[in-house]
Amino acid sequence: MRRWKPALTLAATCALVAATLSVARPAAAAEPYLDPSLPVASRVADLLSRMSLDEKIGQMTQAERASVTPAEVTQYRLGSILSGGGSAPSPNQPTAWADMVDGFQNGALATPLRIPLVYGADAVHGHNNVAGATIFPHNIGLGATRDPALVQQVGRATAEEVTGTGVDWTFSPCLCVARNDRWGRTYESFGEKPELPVSMATIIDGYQGGGASAVMATAKHYVGDGGTTGGVDQGDTQLSEAELRAMHLPPFQEAVRRNVASVMVSFSSWNGQKLHGHDYLITTLLKGELGFGGFVVSDWNGIDQIEGGTGFTASEVRRAINAGIDMVMVPTEWKSFISTLKAEVQAGRVAMSRIDDANRRILTKKFEYGLFERPLADRSYTPTVGSSAHRAIARQAVRESQVLLKNTGVLPLTKGSKLFVAGKSADNLGYQSGGWTISWQGGSGATTTGTTILQGIRAVAPQSTVTFNAGGAGIDSSYAAAIAVVGETPYAEGQGDRTGSLGLDATDLQTLATLKASGVPVVVVLVSGRPLDVAAQLPDWSALLAAWLPGTEGAGVADVLFGDYNPTGKLPVTWMQSASQEPINDGDGKASLFAFGAGLAYTPPAQTPGRPGTPVASSVTGTTATLTWTAPTTGSPAASYRVYRGTTLAATTTTTSVQLTGLTPGTTAQYTVVAVDAAGQPGPASAAVTVTTPPSQTGLSCSVTYAVNDWGSAFGATITIRNTGTSPITAWTLAFSFPGTQRIAQSWSALWSQSGAAVTARNESWNATIPPGGSVSIGFNGSYTGTNPRPTSFTLNGTPCTTA
């Protein structure tokens, strides 16, 4: 997505008006689409049958927050609002965000059909528009970690902070494959080979898999934006279809496999045709061949570029919608878009079936993500914004992202030694965070809350004497080492394109010359969104550490400098010998300065076990839960496993499963698993699984209906759970086992998990209570081989249910 122009001054007024609006939702609703017990598809069909053309076009329209009021949301039936880069309420703090979003949402709930809007923001490395939020390393740094489980944790933490501000949709992740370092969005890429963004697509699970704090993710920019000729942003990707499919399509295939909620179309072109009007790539390939079931959103005024010129035409609107774009980001001219699209439909140039398809996709996600039941900000997550727990994850991501490219023995630094720190980026939080931080292009100085690299050095080694001067003035031979933190200043998108030099600027070169003249070993920490042309200066340096754009937790860099963390990062891109080699990529035959995958360590990596697979709660009944996981595939063999409840050891086992007994009814806890080798050395912890035990209930009685729509090798199932007892069921876990080869692929209205044949479904917050005689309906789509026999028994909170 693109920019927000701060010339508009409506923000404060809009936030105040929004905060005062209040619309009560009915306790019960007669309309079927407002009944959460019904299948999502039934709710969508019922709602569509009630909608006028104006309401349907409104759902397809996304306006920028500074160009719309809550009253206009009501009047025009708008389906979505966004905050562009740097577009924030005043004051820019989490509660003000939640108040602002709720104001717009109340405007949507005041419409006759009470369709909630979905609020989007570019939370691309944390909730980066919000002051005080945790800012994680940009994607190029995450790609250097080669740690999909950690990246999933980054997504989960980001989703919690996003949820706490009322936002329910992030325009992330960028799954671009960056093939030319001149491109100004290189740092938004996980790497230059499709395997890296494919493996890092786990961040989608982090965003979307958190139950009440799940947010919609966006795979962008579809497709090929990292492969434009010359690395020109919004340029032309000149490749054969076979090359496009091999290099740029795989990450989107993986995103679809992970059920990503939305896909954003690229500004760029493919062989001269703008992607925003490309029906083959959007409808035939993405929606048809890949089976994408979410909705497609345009980029910022992206439809304007289909035919060139300023603003959009009726022809561009028609071509974009007919090509398969479902929601159109028209930040300021959204009223004109609405009237234009309506005229195109009335004239028969856009079919009503296309409008209905777009609405069906958008509404399906709104139902699946619980927006009809939970439309307003969940303020229980507001305190997570910038929390110590999230900053700890970010610090670990910084540690793992550091790539050591040269070391003559000066690293790791000795704590207690006399050190000199220099460089314009050493004590500059804005510089180390890069673009898309508080503002679209990023900024300089204390733009948000965090720890600079200099502050991290002083905190990690308080016993050292640390002198700082940005330009290097005052250094002499008495220092054990000089740390030069240099590199790029912030930029975003096209403003970051570099058609000429990719070297250090004059300020950095002068600082480095001053340090070199002292005779002290120089350790260069390079803060940049891509490889820089440093081959000529490299012989003067005793060490080179690629820190990328680490975000707010600069102490993670210091952890590596002092050896508290052995560097493990590997280059996600090939490092040029000179800018004239661009584009340079692995396997192209060009001699690099540092190869793709390069990265040194202080000591050989310890052969402790790797990280186990994320545990799955295969059954939770009464006060007992069974957890299963997969063994690590790297490091030394696991001899045993430790299961932790938070930081408390809960169990040990020699197998990849454990039964936890004696749990407290009605509680929620997170569990992680650590593999331990025969020598007793533990590896890293797995990602966490949340286990919720049902509250104590007496006299529970239930029945289950299992209805199937079978398509041959694939099927849909609707399960209706009915409370046949005399007391309310206030929380529930349904458990059953497949008698065949069935696997769940997509699910709704419950928190589903499957381990082998065993399946559990836990309530969402909005359908936790089943009154006596009441029921809830949940469901899933699945696949099978051979036959598709039905499950024969079901338990609810450990109690067997009758089958109807």
PDB file of C-alpha atoms in Angstrom, residues 149-305:
ATOM      1  CA  ALA A 149       8.387 -20.704  14.061  1.00  0.00           C
ATOM      2  CA  LEU A 150       9.816 -17.415  15.319  1.00  0.00           C
ATOM      3  CA  VAL A 151       8.228 -15.551  12.421  1.00  0.00           C
ATOM      4  CA  GLN A 152       4.880 -17.083  13.347  1.00  0.00           C
ATOM      5  CA  GLN A 153       5.358 -15.715  16.879  1.00  0.00           C
ATOM      6  CA  VAL A 154       6.061 -12.279  15.370  1.00  0.00           C
ATOM      7  CA  GLY A 155       2.763 -12.493  13.511  1.00  0.00           C
ATOM      8  CA  ARG A 156       0.896 -13.594  16.638  1.00  0.00           C
ATOM      9  CA  ALA A 157       2.311 -10.757  18.736  1.00  0.00           C
ATOM     10  CA  THR A 158       1.520  -8.231  16.002  1.00  0.00           C
ATOM     11  CA  ALA A 159      -2.053  -9.522  15.740  1.00  0.00           C
ATOM     12  CA  GLU A 160      -2.590  -9.004  19.460  1.00  0.00           C
ATOM     13  CA  GLU A 161      -1.390  -5.395  19.270  1.00  0.00           C
ATOM     14  CA  VAL A 162      -3.491  -4.782  16.157  1.00  0.00           C
ATOM     15  CA  THR A 163      -6.548  -6.262  17.861  1.00  0.00           C
ATOM     16  CA  GLY A 164      -6.055  -4.025  20.876  1.00  0.00           C
ATOM     17  CA  THR A 165      -6.506  -0.934  18.711  1.00  0.00           C
ATOM     18  CA  GLY A 166      -9.685  -2.131  16.993  1.00  0.00           C
ATOM     19  CA  VAL A 167      -8.004  -2.855  13.661  1.00  0.00           C
ATOM     20  CA  ASP A 168      -8.905  -6.253  12.236  1.00  0.00           C
ATOM     21  CA  TRP A 169      -6.994  -6.463   8.949  1.00  0.00           C
ATOM     22  CA  THR A 170      -3.283  -6.064   8.229  1.00  0.00           C
ATOM     23  CA  PHE A 171      -1.872  -5.456   4.760  1.00  0.00           C
ATOM     24  CA  SER A 172       0.863  -8.005   5.397  1.00  0.00           C
ATOM     25  CA  PRO A 173       2.817 -10.126   4.612  1.00  0.00           C
ATOM     26  CA  CYS A 174       4.687  -9.004   1.534  1.00  0.00           C
ATOM     27  CA  LEU A 175       5.529 -12.281  -0.200  1.00  0.00           C
ATOM     28  CA  CYS A 176       7.517 -10.656  -2.962  1.00  0.00           C
ATOM     29  CA  VAL A 177      10.709 -12.275  -4.232  1.00  0.00           C
ATOM     30  CA  ALA A 178      13.257  -9.426  -4.470  1.00  0.00           C
ATOM     31  CA  ARG A 179      15.455  -9.962  -7.532  1.00  0.00           C
ATOM     32  CA  ASN A 180      17.151  -6.555  -7.773  1.00  0.00           C
ATOM     33  CA  ASP A 181      18.557  -4.689  -4.760  1.00  0.00           C
ATOM     34  CA  ARG A 182      17.947  -1.353  -6.465  1.00  0.00           C
ATOM     35  CA  TRP A 183      14.252  -1.824  -5.717  1.00  0.00           C
ATOM     36  CA  GLY A 184      13.052   0.448  -2.924  1.00  0.00           C
ATOM     37  CA  ARG A 185      10.964  -2.330  -1.371  1.00  0.00           C
ATOM     38  CA  THR A 186      13.746  -4.905  -1.106  1.00  0.00           C
ATOM     39  CA  TYR A 187      13.527  -4.833   2.696  1.00  0.00           C
ATOM     40  CA  GLU A 188       9.869  -5.864   2.509  1.00  0.00           C
ATOM     41  CA  SER A 189      10.944  -9.170   0.965  1.00  0.00           C
ATOM     42  CA  PHE A 190      12.015 -12.232   2.941  1.00  0.00           C
ATOM     43  CA  GLY A 191      14.601 -12.985   0.269  1.00  0.00           C
ATOM     44  CA  GLU A 192      15.606 -13.447  -3.351  1.00  0.00           C
ATOM     45  CA  LYS A 193      14.530 -17.090  -3.774  1.00  0.00           C
ATOM     46  CA  PRO A 194      10.898 -18.228  -3.543  1.00  0.00           C
ATOM     47  CA  GLU A 195      11.753 -20.846  -0.927  1.00  0.00           C
ATOM     48  CA  LEU A 196      12.278 -18.126   1.700  1.00  0.00           C
ATOM     49  CA  PRO A 197       8.909 -16.326   1.503  1.00  0.00           C
ATOM     50  CA  VAL A 198       7.246 -19.738   1.184  1.00  0.00           C
ATOM     51  CA  SER A 199       8.800 -20.885   4.462  1.00  0.00           C
ATOM     52  CA  MET A 200       8.135 -17.548   6.175  1.00  0.00           C
ATOM     53  CA  ALA A 201       4.437 -17.627   5.221  1.00  0.00           C
ATOM     54  CA  THR A 202       3.980 -19.016   8.737  1.00  0.00           C
ATOM     55  CA  ILE A 203       3.458 -15.376   9.691  1.00  0.00           C
ATOM     56  CA  ILE A 204      -0.015 -15.760   8.147  1.00  0.00           C
ATOM     57  CA  ASP A 205      -0.820 -18.403  10.771  1.00  0.00           C
ATOM     58  CA  GLY A 206       0.450 -15.986  13.411  1.00  0.00           C
ATOM     59  CA  TYR A 207      -1.850 -13.234  12.197  1.00  0.00           C
ATOM     60  CA  GLN A 208      -4.914 -15.379  11.593  1.00  0.00           C
ATOM     61  CA  GLY A 209      -4.673 -18.171  14.158  1.00  0.00           C
ATOM     62  CA  GLY A 210      -5.217 -16.459  17.477  1.00  0.00           C
ATOM     63  CA  GLY A 211      -8.914 -16.932  18.143  1.00  0.00           C
ATOM     64  CA  ALA A 212     -10.295 -13.687  19.581  1.00  0.00           C
ATOM     65  CA  SER A 213      -7.141 -11.815  18.559  1.00  0.00           C
ATOM     66  CA  ALA A 214      -6.990 -13.173  15.016  1.00  0.00           C
ATOM     67  CA  VAL A 215      -6.726 -10.556  12.280  1.00  0.00           C
ATOM     68  CA  MET A 216      -7.081 -10.942   8.546  1.00  0.00           C
ATOM     69  CA  ALA A 217      -3.775 -11.185   6.686  1.00  0.00           C
ATOM     70  CA  THR A 218      -3.025  -9.961   3.169  1.00  0.00           C
ATOM     71  CA  ALA A 219      -0.641 -11.688   0.767  1.00  0.00           C
ATOM     72  CA  LYS A 220       0.927  -8.991  -1.399  1.00  0.00           C
ATOM     73  CA  HIS A 221       1.727  -7.824  -3.979  1.00  0.00           C
ATOM     74  CA  TYR A 222       0.269 -10.214  -6.498  1.00  0.00           C
ATOM     75  CA  VAL A 223       2.326 -11.026  -8.511  1.00  0.00           C
ATOM     76  CA  GLY A 224       5.951 -10.397  -9.565  1.00  0.00           C
ATOM     77  CA  ASP A 225       6.520  -6.953  -8.030  1.00  0.00           C
ATOM     78  CA  GLY A 226      10.020  -7.967  -6.925  1.00  0.00           C
ATOM     79  CA  GLY A 227      11.092  -8.866 -10.455  1.00  0.00           C
ATOM     80  CA  THR A 228      10.584  -5.631 -12.389  1.00  0.00           C
ATOM     81  CA  THR A 229      13.183  -4.642 -14.954  1.00  0.00           C
ATOM     82  CA  GLY A 230      15.807  -2.436 -13.303  1.00  0.00           C
ATOM     83  CA  GLY A 231      14.189  -2.916  -9.901  1.00  0.00           C
ATOM     84  CA  VAL A 232      11.810  -0.036 -10.648  1.00  0.00           C
ATOM     85  CA  ASP A 233       8.966   0.206  -8.170  1.00  0.00           C
ATOM     86  CA  GLN A 234       5.600  -0.253  -9.914  1.00  0.00           C
ATOM     87  CA  GLY A 235       7.566  -1.198 -13.033  1.00  0.00           C
ATOM     88  CA  ASP A 236       7.247  -3.999 -15.574  1.00  0.00           C
ATOM     89  CA  THR A 237       8.104  -7.624 -14.832  1.00  0.00           C
ATOM     90  CA  GLN A 238       9.266  -8.984 -18.160  1.00  0.00           C
ATOM     91  CA  LEU A 239       9.185 -12.759 -17.803  1.00  0.00           C
ATOM     92  CA  SER A 240       7.605 -15.721 -19.527  1.00  0.00           C
ATOM     93  CA  GLU A 241       4.654 -17.287 -17.774  1.00  0.00           C
ATOM     94  CA  ALA A 242       6.789 -20.290 -16.867  1.00  0.00           C
ATOM     95  CA  GLU A 243       9.365 -17.998 -15.242  1.00  0.00           C
ATOM     96  CA  LEU A 244       6.692 -16.008 -13.411  1.00  0.00           C
ATOM     97  CA  ARG A 245       5.160 -19.196 -12.071  1.00  0.00           C
ATOM     98  CA  ALA A 246       8.506 -20.654 -11.007  1.00  0.00           C
ATOM     99  CA  MET A 247       9.937 -17.547  -9.313  1.00  0.00           C
ATOM    100  CA  HIS A 248       7.082 -15.367  -8.076  1.00  0.00           C
ATOM    101  CA  LEU A 249       3.953 -17.523  -7.747  1.00  0.00           C
ATOM    102  CA  PRO A 250       5.012 -20.148  -5.120  1.00  0.00           C
ATOM    103  CA  PRO A 251       4.680 -17.826  -2.083  1.00  0.00           C
ATOM    104  CA  PHE A 252       1.098 -17.022  -3.102  1.00  0.00           C
ATOM    105  CA  GLN A 253       0.328 -20.698  -3.577  1.00  0.00           C
ATOM    106  CA  GLU A 254       1.522 -21.232  -0.009  1.00  0.00           C
ATOM    107  CA  ALA A 255      -0.544 -18.294   1.236  1.00  0.00           C
ATOM    108  CA  VAL A 256      -3.668 -19.762  -0.350  1.00  0.00           C
ATOM    109  CA  ARG A 257      -2.833 -23.126   1.231  1.00  0.00           C
ATOM    110  CA  ARG A 258      -2.718 -21.360   4.591  1.00  0.00           C
ATOM    111  CA  ASN A 259      -6.158 -19.838   3.906  1.00  0.00           C
ATOM    112  CA  VAL A 260      -4.982 -16.226   3.745  1.00  0.00           C
ATOM    113  CA  ALA A 261      -7.984 -13.928   4.018  1.00  0.00           C
ATOM    114  CA  SER A 262      -7.075 -11.462   1.258  1.00  0.00           C
ATOM    115  CA  VAL A 263      -4.659 -10.852  -1.588  1.00  0.00           C
ATOM    116  CA  MET A 264      -3.526  -7.388  -2.671  1.00  0.00           C
ATOM    117  CA  VAL A 265      -2.816  -6.756  -6.343  1.00  0.00           C
ATOM    118  CA  SER A 266       0.522  -5.241  -7.343  1.00  0.00           C
ATOM    119  CA  PHE A 267       0.949  -1.789  -8.854  1.00  0.00           C
ATOM    120  CA  SER A 268       3.354  -3.372 -11.344  1.00  0.00           C
ATOM    121  CA  SER A 269       2.792  -4.815 -14.802  1.00  0.00           C
ATOM    122  CA  TRP A 270       3.488  -8.188 -16.350  1.00  0.00           C
ATOM    123  CA  ASN A 271       4.891  -7.866 -19.847  1.00  0.00           C
ATOM    124  CA  GLY A 272       3.313  -4.447 -20.240  1.00  0.00           C
ATOM    125  CA  GLN A 273      -0.156  -5.136 -18.803  1.00  0.00           C
ATOM    126  CA  LYS A 274      -1.057  -3.638 -15.434  1.00  0.00           C
ATOM    127  CA  LEU A 275      -1.894  -6.276 -12.834  1.00  0.00           C
ATOM    128  CA  HIS A 276      -4.948  -4.341 -11.611  1.00  0.00           C
ATOM    129  CA  GLY A 277      -6.726  -5.132 -14.860  1.00  0.00           C
ATOM    130  CA  HIS A 278      -5.325  -8.627 -15.452  1.00  0.00           C
ATOM    131  CA  ASP A 279      -8.258 -11.041 -15.446  1.00  0.00           C
ATOM    132  CA  TYR A 280      -6.089 -14.055 -16.320  1.00  0.00           C
ATOM    133  CA  LEU A 281      -3.803 -13.654 -13.307  1.00  0.00           C
ATOM    134  CA  ILE A 282      -6.522 -12.607 -10.858  1.00  0.00           C
ATOM    135  CA  THR A 283      -9.555 -14.675 -11.843  1.00  0.00           C
ATOM    136  CA  THR A 284      -8.259 -17.570 -13.929  1.00  0.00           C
ATOM    137  CA  LEU A 285      -5.043 -18.282 -12.021  1.00  0.00           C
ATOM    138  CA  LEU A 286      -5.516 -17.017  -8.455  1.00  0.00           C
ATOM    139  CA  LYS A 287      -9.215 -17.670  -7.915  1.00  0.00           C
ATOM    140  CA  GLY A 288      -9.621 -20.514 -10.370  1.00  0.00           C
ATOM    141  CA  GLU A 289      -6.466 -22.617 -10.565  1.00  0.00           C
ATOM    142  CA  LEU A 290      -5.156 -21.889  -7.062  1.00  0.00           C
ATOM    143  CA  GLY A 291      -8.628 -21.976  -5.526  1.00  0.00           C
ATOM    144  CA  PHE A 292      -8.296 -18.751  -3.541  1.00  0.00           C
ATOM    145  CA  GLY A 293     -11.499 -18.314  -1.562  1.00  0.00           C
ATOM    146  CA  GLY A 294     -10.813 -14.965   0.110  1.00  0.00           C
ATOM    147  CA  PHE A 295     -11.197 -11.540  -1.434  1.00  0.00           C
ATOM    148  CA  VAL A 296      -8.896  -9.510  -3.669  1.00  0.00           C
ATOM    149  CA  VAL A 297      -8.164  -5.896  -2.755  1.00  0.00           C
ATOM    150  CA  SER A 298      -6.554  -3.231  -4.927  1.00  0.00           C
ATOM    151  CA  ASP A 299      -3.575  -1.164  -3.851  1.00  0.00           C
ATOM    152  CA  TRP A 300      -3.777   2.573  -3.109  1.00  0.00           C
ATOM    153  CA  ASN A 301      -5.512   4.137  -6.147  1.00  0.00           C
ATOM    154  CA  GLY A 302      -4.177   1.158  -8.086  1.00  0.00           C
ATOM    155  CA  ILE A 303      -7.059   1.063 -10.567  1.00  0.00           C
ATOM    156  CA  ASP A 304      -6.069   4.579 -11.706  1.00  0.00           C
ATOM    157  CA  GLN A 305      -2.979   3.152 -13.384  1.00  0.00           C
TER     158      GLN A 305
END
